[in-house]
Amino acid sequence: MDIIEAIKKRHSVRSYQEKPLSKEELELLQKAIDSSFTLFGGKLTIRLKSFDLKEGFKPSTYGFIKGASDFFLLGVGNDEVSALTAGFQFEQVVLKATEMGLGTCWIAATFKGTDFERNESWPEGESLKLISPVGYPEKPRLIEKLGRKAMGSDHRLPISKLFFEDDFQKTLNEENEYMFSLEMLRLAPSSTNSQPWRILIKDNKVMFYYKPKSQVAIVDMGIGICHFYEAEKFKGFKGEFFKEEKYQLPPEDWKYLISYKRT
């Protein structure tokens, strides 16, 4: 399975077989953590730990997590750059797990008082903000299917609402040179399927904007940008991300995040 297949196949898994990962699988996942990287800076620590959660775990609106015993824990700094890095860097690990045939599920919630927080300390400036189970997917339960349907998890907004060129009134031409990589971004997961990403192509630059629908919108942007970056690499393109001091002003409820240009 290549990275593009992994991007297309990845989906949030909430039901797992009650079967711990093998030593070899745990080692491969740790290697994925160790080799993951960021282009943006910030503070992030990723850990892989096992828990005995006989009763499962119910994190607010994410649905009941059942059967999993192995979890990733993410200590994240309290700033925008760290949130962007969390999404970008950890999604690399998620895609590796997908390539291995394992399921995952991004979860941003309050973990105070849970087993995940107990006996854990984090580097200065970091705190536990994200977790993900990892394991062998079980057949989805009916309640899980209904939950996905209610949140629209299997649906993505059309490109006419996401991608633009020259200004925010003109939909990006489907023949645009960046369209393949943007389609991979479009497949990225986001909190409650909010799909916050909005893209403007101008002067051969990709300008990333977002709709700040929730506190984890920047994390979601990092996940989407990871998909975009991996697709660019897959196609053999090199590029750089950079902040622009002057950029085209977006609609009132959008915010500028970062830009990218092929080199």
mmCIF file of C-alpha atoms in Angstrom:
data_model
loop_
_atom_site.group_PDB
_atom_site.id
_atom_site.type_symbol
_atom_site.label_atom_id
_atom_site.label_comp_id
_atom_site.label_asym_id
_atom_site.label_seq_id
_atom_site.Cartn_x
_atom_site.Cartn_y
_atom_site.Cartn_z
ATOM 1 C CA MET A 1 0.000 0.000 0.000
ATOM 2 C CA ASP A 2 1.480 3.362 -0.980
ATOM 3 C CA ILE A 3 0.847 6.671 0.780
ATOM 4 C CA ILE A 4 -1.972 7.697 -1.573
ATOM 5 C CA GLU A 5 -3.794 4.421 -0.982
ATOM 6 C CA ALA A 6 -3.366 4.964 2.761
ATOM 7 C CA ILE A 7 -4.828 8.483 2.515
ATOM 8 C CA LYS A 8 -7.832 7.136 0.608
ATOM 9 C CA LYS A 9 -8.335 4.138 2.895
ATOM 10 C CA ARG A 10 -7.892 5.891 6.266
ATOM 11 C CA HIS A 11 -11.090 6.364 8.253
ATOM 12 C CA SER A 12 -11.924 6.788 11.926
ATOM 13 C CA VAL A 13 -12.306 3.465 13.743
ATOM 14 C CA ARG A 14 -14.128 3.264 17.071
ATOM 15 C CA SER A 15 -14.649 -0.504 17.412
ATOM 16 C CA TYR A 16 -11.587 -2.740 17.812
ATOM 17 C CA GLN A 17 -10.905 -6.422 18.264
ATOM 18 C CA GLU A 18 -9.934 -7.185 21.855
ATOM 19 C CA LYS A 19 -6.471 -8.198 20.759
ATOM 20 C CA PRO A 20 -3.272 -6.355 21.731
ATOM 21 C CA LEU A 21 -0.767 -5.422 19.072
ATOM 22 C CA SER A 22 2.247 -7.690 18.610
ATOM 23 C CA LYS A 23 5.736 -6.706 19.713
ATOM 24 C CA GLU A 24 6.735 -6.310 16.070
ATOM 25 C CA GLU A 25 3.784 -4.021 15.323
ATOM 26 C CA LEU A 26 4.498 -1.896 18.375
ATOM 27 C CA GLU A 27 8.109 -1.552 17.254
ATOM 28 C CA LEU A 28 7.042 -0.471 13.758
ATOM 29 C CA LEU A 29 4.680 2.133 15.212
ATOM 30 C CA GLN A 30 7.427 3.441 17.492
ATOM 31 C CA LYS A 31 9.699 3.746 14.455
ATOM 32 C CA ALA A 32 6.944 5.722 12.740
ATOM 33 C CA ILE A 33 6.820 8.061 15.747
ATOM 34 C CA ASP A 34 10.598 8.433 15.780
ATOM 35 C CA SER A 35 10.775 9.193 12.059
ATOM 36 C CA SER A 36 7.839 11.630 12.014
ATOM 37 C CA PHE A 37 8.777 15.283 11.609
ATOM 38 C CA THR A 38 7.467 18.811 11.359
ATOM 39 C CA LEU A 39 8.242 21.728 9.068
ATOM 40 C CA PHE A 40 6.752 24.318 11.401
ATOM 41 C CA GLY A 41 8.336 24.120 14.865
ATOM 42 C CA GLY A 42 6.303 24.159 18.072
ATOM 43 C CA LYS A 43 6.107 21.662 20.928
ATOM 44 C CA LEU A 44 4.906 18.075 20.454
ATOM 45 C CA THR A 45 5.551 14.743 22.176
ATOM 46 C CA ILE A 46 4.011 11.499 20.870
ATOM 47 C CA ARG A 47 3.857 8.395 23.075
ATOM 48 C CA LEU A 48 2.493 4.894 22.502
ATOM 49 C CA LYS A 49 1.122 3.145 25.600
ATOM 50 C CA SER A 50 -1.094 0.224 26.529
ATOM 51 C CA PHE A 51 -4.112 0.493 28.846
ATOM 52 C CA ASP A 52 -6.529 -1.972 30.383
ATOM 53 C CA LEU A 53 -9.824 -0.253 29.544
ATOM 54 C CA LYS A 54 -12.341 -3.032 30.129
ATOM 55 C CA GLU A 55 -15.247 -0.595 30.059
ATOM 56 C CA GLY A 56 -14.069 1.209 26.937
ATOM 57 C CA PHE A 57 -13.818 4.977 26.639
ATOM 58 C CA LYS A 58 -16.473 7.546 25.750
ATOM 59 C CA PRO A 59 -14.948 10.927 24.821
ATOM 60 C CA SER A 60 -17.850 13.379 24.443
ATOM 61 C CA THR A 61 -19.085 13.524 20.832
ATOM 62 C CA TYR A 62 -16.591 11.073 19.345
ATOM 63 C CA GLY A 63 -18.625 7.959 20.062
ATOM 64 C CA PHE A 64 -17.773 5.023 22.299
ATOM 65 C CA ILE A 65 -14.277 3.605 21.792
ATOM 66 C CA LYS A 66 -14.512 -0.138 22.381
ATOM 67 C CA GLY A 67 -11.976 -2.953 22.400
ATOM 68 C CA ALA A 68 -8.774 -0.928 22.031
ATOM 69 C CA SER A 69 -5.919 -1.387 24.488
ATOM 70 C CA ASP A 70 -3.125 0.483 22.680
ATOM 71 C CA PHE A 71 -3.233 4.276 22.395
ATOM 72 C CA PHE A 72 -1.151 7.151 21.114
ATOM 73 C CA LEU A 73 -0.921 10.103 23.530
ATOM 74 C CA LEU A 74 0.000 13.580 22.263
ATOM 75 C CA GLY A 75 1.468 16.275 24.492
ATOM 76 C CA VAL A 76 0.984 19.567 22.633
ATOM 77 C CA GLY A 77 2.131 23.118 23.328
ATOM 78 C CA ASN A 78 -0.378 25.903 23.973
ATOM 79 C CA ASP A 79 0.117 27.795 20.722
ATOM 80 C CA GLU A 80 -0.994 27.801 17.086
ATOM 81 C CA VAL A 81 2.294 26.462 15.709
ATOM 82 C CA SER A 82 2.232 23.475 18.082
ATOM 83 C CA ALA A 83 -1.361 22.685 17.087
ATOM 84 C CA LEU A 84 -0.409 22.806 13.397
ATOM 85 C CA THR A 85 2.581 20.545 14.065
ATOM 86 C CA ALA A 86 0.430 18.073 16.029
ATOM 87 C CA GLY A 87 -1.852 17.590 13.044
ATOM 88 C CA PHE A 88 0.924 17.496 10.460
ATOM 89 C CA GLN A 89 3.326 15.235 12.336
ATOM 90 C CA PHE A 90 0.967 12.755 13.964
ATOM 91 C CA GLU A 91 -0.993 12.180 10.738
ATOM 92 C CA GLN A 92 2.243 10.718 9.336
ATOM 93 C CA VAL A 93 2.032 8.091 12.093
ATOM 94 C CA VAL A 94 -1.682 7.538 11.437
ATOM 95 C CA LEU A 95 -1.014 6.878 7.746
ATOM 96 C CA LYS A 96 1.748 4.403 8.634
ATOM 97 C CA ALA A 97 -0.710 2.572 10.902
ATOM 98 C CA THR A 98 -3.189 2.512 8.015
ATOM 99 C CA GLU A 99 -0.532 1.010 5.735
ATOM 100 C CA MET A 100 -0.128 -1.717 8.383
ATOM 101 C CA GLY A 101 -3.845 -2.497 8.245
ATOM 102 C CA LEU A 102 -4.552 -0.920 11.643
ATOM 103 C CA GLY A 103 -7.337 1.448 12.643
ATOM 104 C CA THR A 104 -7.023 4.799 14.433
ATOM 105 C CA CYS A 105 -9.268 7.663 15.517
ATOM 106 C CA TRP A 106 -8.178 11.236 16.286
ATOM 107 C CA ILE A 107 -9.708 12.345 19.603
ATOM 108 C CA ALA A 108 -9.476 15.830 21.098
ATOM 109 C CA ALA A 109 -11.174 15.962 24.474
ATOM 110 C CA THR A 110 -10.656 16.623 28.173
ATOM 111 C CA PHE A 111 -8.644 13.769 29.644
ATOM 112 C CA LYS A 112 -8.407 14.997 33.229
ATOM 113 C CA GLY A 113 -9.068 12.149 35.644
ATOM 114 C CA THR A 114 -8.779 9.457 32.968
ATOM 115 C CA ASP A 115 -6.259 6.624 32.746
ATOM 116 C CA PHE A 116 -4.557 8.505 29.907
ATOM 117 C CA GLU A 117 -3.524 11.358 32.174
ATOM 118 C CA ARG A 118 -2.694 9.286 35.236
ATOM 119 C CA ASN A 119 1.040 8.935 35.957
ATOM 120 C CA GLU A 120 1.951 10.976 32.871
ATOM 121 C CA SER A 121 4.174 14.043 32.911
ATOM 122 C CA TRP A 122 4.940 16.173 29.865
ATOM 123 C CA PRO A 123 7.772 18.503 28.860
ATOM 124 C CA GLU A 124 7.393 22.088 30.036
ATOM 125 C CA GLY A 125 4.760 23.944 28.040
ATOM 126 C CA GLU A 126 3.003 20.772 26.862
ATOM 127 C CA SER A 127 -0.150 19.042 28.050
ATOM 128 C CA LEU A 128 -2.200 16.042 26.938
ATOM 129 C CA LYS A 129 -4.569 17.354 24.277
ATOM 130 C CA LEU A 130 -5.016 14.501 21.797
ATOM 131 C CA ILE A 131 -5.155 10.715 21.825
ATOM 132 C CA SER A 132 -5.862 7.965 19.324
ATOM 133 C CA PRO A 133 -6.585 4.275 19.790
ATOM 134 C CA VAL A 134 -4.707 1.965 17.441
ATOM 135 C CA GLY A 135 -5.544 -1.646 16.745
ATOM 136 C CA TYR A 136 -7.315 -4.197 14.601
ATOM 137 C CA PRO A 137 -10.625 -2.808 13.313
ATOM 138 C CA GLU A 138 -13.780 -4.625 14.353
ATOM 139 C CA LYS A 139 -16.964 -4.616 12.292
ATOM 140 C CA PRO A 140 -18.656 -1.241 13.021
ATOM 141 C CA ARG A 141 -21.585 -1.364 15.419
ATOM 142 C CA LEU A 142 -24.965 0.028 14.352
ATOM 143 C CA ILE A 143 -24.646 2.958 16.761
ATOM 144 C CA GLU A 144 -21.292 3.808 15.189
ATOM 145 C CA LYS A 145 -22.774 3.758 11.684
ATOM 146 C CA LEU A 146 -25.595 6.020 12.830
ATOM 147 C CA GLY A 147 -23.098 8.368 14.472
ATOM 148 C CA ARG A 148 -21.039 8.653 11.284
ATOM 149 C CA LYS A 149 -24.189 9.359 9.311
ATOM 150 C CA ALA A 150 -25.330 12.026 11.793
ATOM 151 C CA MET A 151 -21.965 13.817 11.601
ATOM 152 C CA GLY A 152 -21.719 13.411 7.829
ATOM 153 C CA SER A 153 -18.353 11.698 8.281
ATOM 154 C CA ASP A 154 -18.544 9.961 4.911
ATOM 155 C CA HIS A 155 -19.285 13.159 2.991
ATOM 156 C CA ARG A 156 -16.929 15.852 1.782
ATOM 157 C CA LEU A 157 -17.743 19.353 0.630
ATOM 158 C CA PRO A 158 -17.459 19.922 -3.149
ATOM 159 C CA ILE A 159 -14.388 21.710 -4.508
ATOM 160 C CA SER A 160 -16.575 24.712 -5.359
ATOM 161 C CA LYS A 161 -16.832 25.440 -1.618
ATOM 162 C CA LEU A 162 -13.209 24.684 -0.777
ATOM 163 C CA PHE A 163 -10.764 25.646 -3.535
ATOM 164 C CA PHE A 164 -10.467 28.984 -5.357
ATOM 165 C CA GLU A 165 -8.138 30.764 -7.758
ATOM 166 C CA ASP A 166 -7.186 34.434 -8.176
ATOM 167 C CA ASP A 167 -9.928 35.537 -5.776
ATOM 168 C CA PHE A 168 -12.530 34.030 -3.493
ATOM 169 C CA GLN A 169 -15.279 34.169 -6.098
ATOM 170 C CA LYS A 170 -13.770 31.866 -8.733
ATOM 171 C CA THR A 171 -13.769 28.079 -8.208
ATOM 172 C CA LEU A 172 -10.424 26.403 -8.880
ATOM 173 C CA ASN A 173 -10.213 24.786 -12.318
ATOM 174 C CA GLU A 174 -10.162 21.001 -11.942
ATOM 175 C CA GLU A 175 -7.201 20.884 -14.343
ATOM 176 C CA ASN A 176 -5.069 23.019 -12.030
ATOM 177 C CA GLU A 177 -1.609 21.561 -11.363
ATOM 178 C CA TYR A 178 -2.268 21.421 -7.602
ATOM 179 C CA MET A 179 -5.653 19.696 -7.820
ATOM 180 C CA PHE A 180 -4.395 16.153 -7.116
ATOM 181 C CA SER A 181 -2.666 17.207 -3.892
ATOM 182 C CA LEU A 182 -5.673 19.290 -2.865
ATOM 183 C CA GLU A 183 -7.987 16.326 -3.409
ATOM 184 C CA MET A 184 -5.843 14.361 -0.936
ATOM 185 C CA LEU A 185 -6.226 17.253 1.537
ATOM 186 C CA ARG A 186 -9.976 17.099 0.956
ATOM 187 C CA LEU A 187 -9.990 13.484 2.209
ATOM 188 C CA ALA A 188 -8.427 14.423 5.549
ATOM 189 C CA PRO A 189 -10.359 13.838 8.784
ATOM 190 C CA SER A 190 -11.526 16.791 10.863
ATOM 191 C CA SER A 191 -13.319 17.325 14.140
ATOM 192 C CA THR A 192 -17.054 16.582 13.664
ATOM 193 C CA ASN A 193 -16.267 16.566 9.921
ATOM 194 C CA SER A 194 -16.027 20.370 10.013
ATOM 195 C CA GLN A 195 -13.661 20.492 6.990
ATOM 196 C CA PRO A 196 -12.219 23.910 7.920
ATOM 197 C CA TRP A 197 -9.747 24.173 5.021
ATOM 198 C CA ARG A 198 -10.190 26.835 2.337
ATOM 199 C CA ILE A 199 -7.558 27.233 -0.376
ATOM 200 C CA LEU A 200 -6.716 30.127 -2.688
ATOM 201 C CA ILE A 201 -4.325 29.560 -5.614
ATOM 202 C CA LYS A 202 -2.743 32.817 -6.732
ATOM 203 C CA ASP A 203 0.549 33.560 -8.530
ATOM 204 C CA ASN A 204 1.382 29.816 -8.472
ATOM 205 C CA LYS A 205 1.142 29.816 -4.669
ATOM 206 C CA VAL A 206 -1.166 27.738 -2.522
ATOM 207 C CA MET A 207 -2.571 29.902 0.258
ATOM 208 C CA PHE A 208 -4.132 27.973 3.143
ATOM 209 C CA TYR A 209 -7.037 29.597 4.982
ATOM 210 C CA TYR A 210 -9.389 28.048 7.507
ATOM 211 C CA LYS A 211 -12.749 28.514 9.145
ATOM 212 C CA PRO A 212 -12.185 28.581 12.930
ATOM 213 C CA LYS A 213 -15.171 26.368 13.717
ATOM 214 C CA SER A 214 -13.651 24.782 16.816
ATOM 215 C CA GLN A 215 -10.602 24.872 19.079
ATOM 216 C CA VAL A 216 -9.002 22.066 17.092
ATOM 217 C CA ALA A 217 -9.363 23.711 13.658
ATOM 218 C CA ILE A 218 -5.598 24.337 13.501
ATOM 219 C CA VAL A 219 -4.922 20.662 14.282
ATOM 220 C CA ASP A 220 -7.332 19.743 11.477
ATOM 221 C CA MET A 221 -5.421 22.072 9.151
ATOM 222 C CA GLY A 222 -2.194 20.296 10.058
ATOM 223 C CA ILE A 223 -3.752 16.948 9.141
ATOM 224 C CA GLY A 224 -4.968 18.294 5.805
ATOM 225 C CA ILE A 225 -1.615 19.926 5.037
ATOM 226 C CA CYS A 226 0.099 16.599 5.802
ATOM 227 C CA HIS A 227 -2.054 14.923 3.134
ATOM 228 C CA PHE A 228 -1.229 17.740 0.713
ATOM 229 C CA TYR A 229 2.502 17.503 1.448
ATOM 230 C CA GLU A 230 2.591 13.700 1.107
ATOM 231 C CA ALA A 231 0.756 13.935 -2.242
ATOM 232 C CA GLU A 232 3.241 16.542 -3.486
ATOM 233 C CA LYS A 233 6.139 14.227 -2.538
ATOM 234 C CA PHE A 234 4.398 11.257 -4.158
ATOM 235 C CA LYS A 235 4.163 13.191 -7.424
ATOM 236 C CA GLY A 236 7.848 14.118 -7.211
ATOM 237 C CA PHE A 237 7.404 17.822 -6.391
ATOM 238 C CA LYS A 238 9.449 19.783 -3.874
ATOM 239 C CA GLY A 239 8.240 22.962 -2.236
ATOM 240 C CA GLU A 240 8.373 25.183 0.806
ATOM 241 C CA PHE A 241 5.866 26.528 3.318
ATOM 242 C CA PHE A 242 6.114 30.155 4.399
ATOM 243 C CA LYS A 243 4.152 32.919 6.097
ATOM 244 C CA GLU A 244 3.226 35.955 4.015
ATOM 245 C CA GLU A 245 3.036 39.384 5.606
ATOM 246 C CA LYS A 246 0.655 40.560 2.906
ATOM 247 C CA TYR A 247 -2.024 38.265 1.572
ATOM 248 C CA GLN A 248 -5.421 38.548 -0.016
ATOM 249 C CA LEU A 249 -7.974 39.271 2.666
ATOM 250 C CA PRO A 250 -10.426 36.399 3.042
ATOM 251 C CA PRO A 251 -14.139 36.537 3.848
ATOM 252 C CA GLU A 252 -14.788 37.690 7.399
ATOM 253 C CA ASP A 253 -15.112 34.232 8.949
ATOM 254 C CA TRP A 254 -11.902 32.834 7.401
ATOM 255 C CA LYS A 255 -8.340 33.202 8.669
ATOM 256 C CA TYR A 256 -5.048 32.998 6.806
ATOM 257 C CA LEU A 257 -2.647 30.307 8.044
ATOM 258 C CA ILE A 258 0.288 29.642 5.692
ATOM 259 C CA SER A 259 1.360 29.479 2.045
ATOM 260 C CA TYR A 260 3.185 26.925 -0.124
ATOM 261 C CA LYS A 261 5.074 27.165 -3.399
ATOM 262 C CA ARG A 262 6.873 24.571 -5.479
ATOM 263 C CA THR A 263 10.621 25.128 -5.814
#
